[in-house]
Amino acid sequence: MSRPFGPLPSPGARPFIVEVKRGAQVESRHPVIAAIVDADGGLVAGWGDVETAIFPRSSNKALQALPLIESGAADAFRLSQAEIAMACASHGGETRHTDTVALWLQRIGRKPDDLECGAHWPYHEETARQLARDRQSPSNLHNNCSGKHAGMVSVATHLGEDIRGYVKPDHPVQRRVTAAIEDVCKVKLAPEMFATDGCSMPTMALPLRALAHGFARFITGQGLAPQRAAAAKRIAAAVMAEPFFVAGTGRFCTAVMQAGKQKFIAKTGAEGVYTAASAELGLGIALKVLDGTARAAQTALGGLLEHLKLLDDEGREAIRPLVEQPLNNWRGLHVGDIGLAPPAF
Amino acid sequence: MSRPFGPLPSPGARPFIVEVKRGAQVESRHPVIAAIVDADGGLVAGWGDVETAIFPRSSNKALQALPLIESGAADAFRLSQAEIAMACASHGGETRHTDTVALWLQRIGRKPDDLECGAHWPYHEETARQLARDRQSPSNLHNNCSGKHAGMVSVATHLGEDIRGYVKPDHPVQRRVTAAIEDVCKVKLAPEMFATDGCSMPTMALPLRALAHGFARFITGQGLAPQRAAAAKRIAAAVMAEPFFVAGTGRFCTAVMQAGKQKFIAKTGAEGVYTAASAELGLGIALKVLDGTARAAQTALGGLLEHLKLLDDEGREAIRPLVEQPLNNWRGLHVGDIGLAPPAF
């Protein structure tokens, strides 16, 4: 039996394993490295080499949103909690998402074409099909990062900076983001750690442990300048209050935060990354599925949240189908499951 | 530098690695186990534990098609090479695919609803969107396995068997398939190795080495009964003559067989599996990406085909974009690559 919410193997030098079963046999295995760190940087628990440099990808959008608050743009443009949540989102491109970004841009005197994220079909399949049925094509608004981009454009607009090229590492908008990440995670990001994300913004590799440490500082405010701590608190409150706007229907980030009842934040990143943080416990979590597979990342996060007792019975049952991910085939037959491999592995 | 066509690490007890780079950093890693086996069962080269039991999934559709020829159904229904190729296909659901299966079923007096594969949206994205634009839903014909199912229904129809439940392990149609696989791969499939595939047919786990051995016997006919060897030869000739019908536009199985100029057969299976076989070399190949990721399977197969010198310069260049898989983001910027990790890893 795979046990999605069963005990994890003891922390140590080895990754833990998420396994995919078909019938009685293990079909595929995903090694996961993970770090649970307190605000002082103490490693509370780690699996695998927690000093491995990983690309956070979208998992650190909450950190990337700090300048949106700190610059005064969020106040100047009277951003709602839903809009701040969308600045931290990898959304499904559902109508509530695209409408929110469209109205936000309109309010600040910008248009969808100002976003430099590129267009892609909505992640939310039914929305994508409806778009095709309506003989339309996706726009920049449907890009899962359009809210983050609207946030960046808001900062440049508020500060009177040229918005063109706001995705480039040397644009003032990105320099502020990089400085915020370096400060919160207590790292110095060397040039060779910079790469380009799916939405054309920089993504910078940093040690898994530093990412978890950053989220412990972010959620507690401990060790941060007062203005930065206040901005972090406001962002965390927004994503916990409006989890639909962080991802969407059927998505794990939304479901797990709904199940968590504002006890923690959680965010996925491409290539098998998850971050989470709990103010109550004063802890940050970062995990990376070494092969980059998303299905294992959400099962792994479910296991870590259970390990930290951050889910009550109701919350655990609510997310169980997204953690166990029963594999049903094209006719709806149950043919397999995903779960944590037994600790002895 | 990742080197998609560079030298593989020496065969041995360790998997080789397909790595995904973003900028200058490795972002994700896929361990691959592989076996190259001759028709006598000799292990010519192996990486990782080649005795690992894996589910071949769709990678052994050519073996599953043997009873279609051996039963006399292919002759009785005058199946074309394209139709035989479709019996071995995981196709994209393009119009040429669905039309071929529809006409085949019509000719044998059956209808799409007789297929027990279930429906799913076509893998070929533009076809899926066009279907939505036309306000239609996918049918059984669009299921990537509809050709295999048409083959199974053909056998039952030809032999006067009840077609209902032809996907169940104890239906005569499946008993013949199981017996053929056991014979060709020289294995005895224990009950606990049976599971259910995405299209509801049985899939049976067997050692990677046995799967490669089976394909060496299949492609050479060596050691098989004459009628079985002739059936195998006819199936291999069909898939090499009609590679479009095995997969479709933009798909690796189609592209690699076109590039191979009828020197080998190759077929993907879900969860990171590939098989291939060359009559000229008398070898069968089987590989499994341990984490089940398709992107790594095609890069790994490219590396093994290069290792065996089965590609000429033109063929190598033709498939390079599907082996290196340059990662372009939503705006078309080149942000990373996939390739074999250096042998020293």
PDB file of C-alpha atoms in Angstrom, chain B residues 9 61 65 102 123-124 232 238 262 269 298:
ATOM      1  CA  PRO B   9      28.178   6.419 -20.034  1.00  0.00           C
ATOM      2  CA  LYS B  61       1.678  -3.022 -29.251  1.00  0.00           C
ATOM      3  CA  ALA B  65      -0.850  -7.346 -32.769  1.00  0.00           C
ATOM      4  CA  ALA B 102     -13.721   4.310 -38.916  1.00  0.00           C
ATOM      5  CA  TYR B 123      -3.273  14.161 -28.480  1.00  0.00           C
ATOM      6  CA  HIS B 124      -2.740  16.290 -31.590  1.00  0.00           C
ATOM      7  CA  ALA B 232       6.196 -10.462 -36.864  1.00  0.00           C
ATOM      8  CA  ALA B 238       3.898  -2.284 -41.928  1.00  0.00           C
ATOM      9  CA  GLN B 262      13.147   1.275 -42.452  1.00  0.00           C
ATOM     10  CA  GLY B 269       4.842   3.493 -24.021  1.00  0.00           C
ATOM     11  CA  GLN B 298      12.785  10.057 -26.489  1.00  0.00           C
TER      12      GLN B 298
END
